[in-house]
């Protein structure tokens, strides 16, 4: 990247975005890649980067972020190990930490293995090595200490060192606690000098304690003597310590050789993990910015919806809509100072560069951005003291470079074009610069205060005005970009609101040319029309939203009602099936009792038997008639009923004709079709003549088609059949029952030897339409029947 390109990126503050990205990374390698990130110029490459970030964004939302905290650059130690070098304990522990991190990343991906993403190739290239990881951690405790169990030899040597040290200390402990030696010692303690156990002896009694002097105190009052009694034990400890060091060196050499043999796979895995770290850092930054995936093109078309500058406080930033390169190639933005013109330019350029780096951008769904070969910006005060250039000269120098580089694949952003010189000359020069850049095919966004450029944008096809909205009533900018509306300077209005004398403002207005005044009046009227249309549009949007909510609510309520109705139908069907089965069982029982009574025809039937039979019949009638009486709504009948009146049975919701009325008028006999029944007057509604005529007309207009179909029986009698015949008939019977939506059926096989019952039940156990089955209960036929519930 050349210095001039860096200058343009710096003007658009891309370096600040990359610094935020760096802070989201967890590894040094990913942080370095984030700092060196450059926008790409190829559409397919940019789309690939953005899709990778979007896939990482989706995985983070479902499973959280993978941990890359233990990922370090261990390439140099591994290369040294592969060349035969010996690594220290710290280097080996860092390698083990990297292996643990790689394994954690791989395990994290395995939790979401069912989701295919563009990151799978990188995840699949990560090679874990739990063997080497556990071997290093099992051998090394810290960067300074080797574990005892690193090898059997090391464990044995350290046991011997502890034993020899114990013997030496025991001898010295006896000495320091001996009354004879205590008067020669400075303190009754055992200490070490140069790895050997010694005792502190007073200098004047040096000759009283035989041994080797290893050190003395700074005052010279104390000498540290190794008594001859422990010299041999100390010698043994020193020899064992040397053996310990040799064994540790051997273990380190062995571990280093093992690590070196896996150097290539670990280094490559680290590289892929670092790339994943950077991608997930991009996703994390996008999550914090509430960013989304834009649609990319290479046609120079930008359509940003609710775009937000990512470096402005989210609580203060104002979202705005920006278009460029669709129906116009040049956008001239005007408006008062501090109104947000420069922020709009930076937003266009920065979001373009972010997308080209594979970063999600803070816009709403459906936004579009384009890939450009160059993003060229002249923004801010470019005055150079070293080059002795004025502000105007510095801007012109930069613009000249831009004009030399710009082409049909360039995005050019110019802030305060033509400012810093004579207004007439500046406006003319600005217009000429825009014309030249347009001829070179560039997409241009420029800010200005010149009215001449507003008129140029109004008169020139392909050039569009834009303005940053300003509320004169509050003297505050709204920071909204209005496409198609030239901005007003508002200098007179602002001055008047700030308290300037009216005479001064009026005098200034008279000094302005009539042409300029007329132009400002036109702009003012356009502004008023725009505000009115926006208010109407907002009202229509609110009405549309309310209508949409009402429609959704109605559809939801309709779906709930249909679901509840279906549930009620299923429940009623199931209850009806159970009712039929129960009634059938009771009728079978009564029939058996009648058969018994017939057999006893020569015997006297007792009154108790008759009463029981009548009670069972009444109970069966009540059970077989589940319809509950419903109270008629609407009060009493309008008049007493007469024979021949047409009425409606409330509980059955059927029309009927009055045949007979009781003397008290509380009960009537009605005929519904071929059925006559006695009912209470409260269960009837009188049908008026108008309703009868309406029903008659409806019957004459209705064309009906009747289809006769025999209802599937709910009972099958297999008695007298062989097992094979019975199984075939059971299959046919269950198919008919399933098509008729029966939930329960009865299969009669008789008691007998039980062979037929066993064959039927074995078949029901494997039948796909049968949920469960059982023998009949008392009143249902007991073991002579099987009751089957269907799915």
CSV table of N, CA, C and O in Angstrom, one decimal, residues 156-206:
chain,number,residue,atom,x,y,z
A,156,UNK,N,12.9,-41.8,40.9
A,156,UNK,CA,13.9,-42.5,41.8
A,156,UNK,C,15.0,-41.6,42.3
A,156,UNK,O,15.3,-41.7,43.5
A,157,UNK,N,15.5,-40.8,41.4
A,157,UNK,CA,16.6,-39.9,41.8
A,157,UNK,C,16.1,-38.9,42.9
A,157,UNK,O,16.8,-38.7,43.9
A,158,UNK,N,14.9,-38.4,42.7
A,158,UNK,CA,14.4,-37.4,43.7
A,158,UNK,C,14.1,-38.1,45.0
A,158,UNK,O,14.2,-37.5,46.1
A,159,UNK,N,13.7,-39.4,45.0
A,159,UNK,CA,13.5,-40.1,46.3
A,159,UNK,C,14.8,-40.2,47.0
A,159,UNK,O,14.9,-40.0,48.2
A,160,UNK,N,15.9,-40.5,46.3
A,160,UNK,CA,17.2,-40.7,46.9
A,160,UNK,C,17.7,-39.3,47.4
A,160,UNK,O,18.3,-39.3,48.5
A,161,UNK,N,17.4,-38.2,46.7
A,161,UNK,CA,17.8,-36.9,47.2
A,161,UNK,C,17.1,-36.6,48.5
A,161,UNK,O,17.7,-36.1,49.4
A,162,UNK,N,15.8,-36.9,48.5
A,162,UNK,CA,15.1,-36.6,49.8
A,162,UNK,C,15.6,-37.4,50.9
A,162,UNK,O,15.7,-37.0,52.1
A,163,UNK,N,15.9,-38.7,50.6
A,163,UNK,CA,16.5,-39.6,51.7
A,163,UNK,C,17.8,-39.1,52.2
A,163,UNK,O,18.0,-39.0,53.4
A,164,UNK,N,18.8,-38.7,51.3
A,164,UNK,CA,20.1,-38.2,51.7
A,164,UNK,C,19.9,-36.9,52.4
A,164,UNK,O,20.6,-36.7,53.4
A,165,UNK,N,19.1,-36.0,52.0
A,165,UNK,CA,18.9,-34.7,52.6
A,165,UNK,C,18.3,-35.0,54.0
A,165,UNK,O,18.7,-34.2,55.0
A,166,UNK,N,17.4,-35.9,54.2
A,166,UNK,CA,16.9,-36.2,55.5
A,166,UNK,C,17.9,-36.7,56.5
A,166,UNK,O,18.0,-36.3,57.6
A,167,UNK,N,18.8,-37.5,56.0
A,167,UNK,CA,19.9,-38.0,56.8
A,167,UNK,C,20.8,-36.9,57.3
A,167,UNK,O,21.2,-36.8,58.5
A,168,UNK,N,21.2,-36.0,56.3
A,168,UNK,CA,22.0,-34.9,56.7
A,168,UNK,C,21.4,-34.0,57.7
A,168,UNK,O,22.0,-33.5,58.7
A,169,UNK,N,20.1,-33.7,57.5
A,169,UNK,CA,19.4,-32.8,58.4
A,169,UNK,C,19.2,-33.4,59.8
A,169,UNK,O,19.3,-32.7,60.8
A,170,UNK,N,19.0,-34.7,59.8
A,170,UNK,CA,18.9,-35.4,61.1
A,170,UNK,C,20.2,-35.2,61.9
A,170,UNK,O,20.1,-35.0,63.2
A,171,UNK,N,21.3,-35.4,61.3
A,171,UNK,CA,22.6,-35.3,62.0
A,171,UNK,C,22.8,-33.9,62.5
A,171,UNK,O,23.2,-33.6,63.6
A,172,UNK,N,22.5,-32.9,61.6
A,172,UNK,CA,22.7,-31.5,62.0
A,172,UNK,C,21.6,-31.1,63.1
A,172,UNK,O,22.0,-30.3,64.0
A,173,UNK,N,20.4,-31.7,63.0
A,173,UNK,CA,19.5,-31.3,64.1
A,173,UNK,C,19.9,-31.8,65.5
A,173,UNK,O,19.8,-31.1,66.5
A,174,UNK,N,20.6,-33.0,65.5
A,174,UNK,CA,21.1,-33.5,66.8
A,174,UNK,C,22.2,-32.5,67.3
A,174,UNK,O,22.3,-32.2,68.5
A,175,UNK,N,23.0,-32.0,66.3
A,175,UNK,CA,24.1,-31.1,66.7
A,175,UNK,C,23.6,-29.8,67.3
A,175,UNK,O,24.0,-29.3,68.3
A,176,UNK,N,22.6,-29.2,66.6
A,176,UNK,CA,22.1,-27.9,67.0
A,176,UNK,C,21.3,-28.0,68.3
A,176,UNK,O,21.1,-27.0,69.0
A,177,UNK,N,20.8,-29.2,68.6
A,177,UNK,CA,20.1,-29.3,69.9
A,177,UNK,C,21.0,-29.9,71.0
A,177,UNK,O,20.5,-30.1,72.1
A,178,UNK,N,22.2,-30.2,70.7
A,178,UNK,CA,23.2,-30.7,71.7
A,178,UNK,C,23.6,-29.6,72.6
A,178,UNK,O,24.0,-28.5,72.1
A,179,UNK,N,23.6,-29.8,73.9
A,179,UNK,CA,24.0,-28.7,74.9
A,179,UNK,C,25.5,-28.3,74.6
A,179,UNK,O,25.9,-27.2,74.9
A,180,UNK,N,26.3,-29.3,74.2
A,180,UNK,CA,27.7,-29.0,74.0
A,180,UNK,C,27.9,-28.0,72.8
A,180,UNK,O,28.7,-27.1,72.9
A,181,UNK,N,27.2,-28.2,71.7
A,181,UNK,CA,27.4,-27.4,70.5
A,181,UNK,C,26.6,-26.1,70.6
A,181,UNK,O,26.9,-25.1,69.9
A,182,UNK,N,25.6,-26.0,71.4
A,182,UNK,CA,24.7,-24.8,71.3
A,182,UNK,C,25.5,-23.6,71.7
A,182,UNK,O,25.2,-22.5,71.2
A,183,UNK,N,26.5,-23.7,72.6
A,183,UNK,CA,27.2,-22.5,73.0
A,183,UNK,C,28.1,-22.0,71.9
A,183,UNK,O,28.6,-20.8,72.0
A,184,UNK,N,28.4,-22.9,70.9
A,184,UNK,CA,29.2,-22.4,69.8
A,184,UNK,C,28.4,-21.8,68.6
A,184,UNK,O,29.0,-21.2,67.7
A,185,UNK,N,27.1,-22.1,68.6
A,185,UNK,CA,26.3,-21.7,67.4
A,185,UNK,C,25.7,-20.3,67.7
A,185,UNK,O,25.3,-19.9,68.8
A,186,UNK,N,25.7,-19.5,66.5
A,186,UNK,CA,25.0,-18.2,66.6
A,186,UNK,C,23.5,-18.3,66.7
A,186,UNK,O,22.9,-17.6,67.5
A,187,UNK,N,22.9,-19.3,66.0
A,187,UNK,CA,21.5,-19.6,66.1
A,187,UNK,C,21.3,-21.2,66.0
A,187,UNK,O,22.1,-21.8,65.2
A,188,UNK,N,20.4,-21.7,66.7
A,188,UNK,CA,20.2,-23.2,66.6
A,188,UNK,C,19.4,-23.6,65.4
A,188,UNK,O,18.2,-24.1,65.5
A,189,UNK,N,19.9,-23.3,64.2
A,189,UNK,CA,19.2,-23.6,63.0
A,189,UNK,C,20.1,-24.3,62.0
A,189,UNK,O,21.3,-24.3,62.2
A,190,UNK,N,19.4,-25.0,61.0
A,190,UNK,CA,20.2,-25.6,59.9
A,190,UNK,C,19.8,-24.8,58.6
A,190,UNK,O,18.7,-24.6,58.4
A,191,UNK,N,20.8,-24.4,57.9
A,191,UNK,CA,20.6,-23.7,56.6
A,191,UNK,C,21.4,-24.3,55.5
A,191,UNK,O,22.1,-25.3,55.7
A,192,UNK,N,21.4,-23.6,54.3
A,192,UNK,CA,22.1,-24.1,53.2
A,192,UNK,C,23.0,-23.0,52.6
A,192,UNK,O,22.6,-21.8,52.6
A,193,UNK,N,24.1,-23.4,52.1
A,193,UNK,CA,25.0,-22.6,51.4
A,193,UNK,C,25.6,-23.4,50.2
A,193,UNK,O,26.1,-24.5,50.4
A,194,UNK,N,25.4,-22.8,49.0
A,194,UNK,CA,25.8,-23.5,47.7
A,194,UNK,C,25.2,-24.9,47.6
A,194,UNK,O,25.9,-25.9,47.2
A,195,UNK,N,24.0,-25.1,48.1
A,195,UNK,CA,23.3,-26.4,48.0
A,195,UNK,C,23.8,-27.4,49.0
A,195,UNK,O,23.4,-28.6,48.9
A,196,UNK,N,24.6,-27.0,50.0
A,196,UNK,CA,25.1,-27.9,51.1
A,196,UNK,C,24.5,-27.5,52.4
A,196,UNK,O,24.4,-26.3,52.7
A,197,UNK,N,24.2,-28.4,53.3
A,197,UNK,CA,23.6,-28.1,54.6
A,197,UNK,C,24.7,-27.7,55.5
A,197,UNK,O,25.8,-28.3,55.7
A,198,UNK,N,24.5,-26.5,56.2
A,198,UNK,CA,25.5,-26.0,57.1
A,198,UNK,C,24.8,-25.5,58.4
A,198,UNK,O,23.6,-25.4,58.5
A,199,UNK,N,25.7,-25.1,59.4
A,199,UNK,CA,25.2,-24.5,60.7
A,199,UNK,C,25.9,-23.2,60.9
A,199,UNK,O,27.1,-23.1,60.5
A,200,UNK,N,25.3,-22.2,61.5
A,200,UNK,CA,25.9,-20.9,61.7
A,200,UNK,C,26.7,-21.0,63.0
A,200,UNK,O,26.2,-21.1,64.1
A,201,UNK,N,28.0,-20.8,62.9
A,201,UNK,CA,28.9,-20.9,64.1
A,201,UNK,C,29.5,-19.5,64.4
A,201,UNK,O,29.9,-18.8,63.5
A,202,UNK,N,29.6,-19.2,65.7
A,202,UNK,CA,30.2,-18.0,66.1
A,202,UNK,C,31.7,-18.0,65.7
A,202,UNK,O,32.4,-19.0,65.8
A,203,UNK,N,32.2,-16.8,65.1
A,203,UNK,CA,33.5,-16.8,64.6
A,203,UNK,C,34.6,-17.1,65.6
A,203,UNK,O,35.6,-17.8,65.3
A,204,UNK,N,34.4,-16.7,66.9
A,204,UNK,CA,35.4,-17.0,67.9
A,204,UNK,C,35.5,-18.5,68.2
A,204,UNK,O,36.5,-18.9,68.8
A,205,UNK,N,34.4,-19.3,67.9
A,205,UNK,CA,34.5,-20.7,68.2
A,205,UNK,C,34.6,-21.6,67.0
A,205,UNK,O,34.3,-22.7,67.0
A,206,UNK,N,35.2,-21.0,65.9
A,206,UNK,CA,35.4,-21.7,64.7
A,206,UNK,C,36.2,-23.0,64.9
A,206,UNK,O,35.8,-24.0,64.3
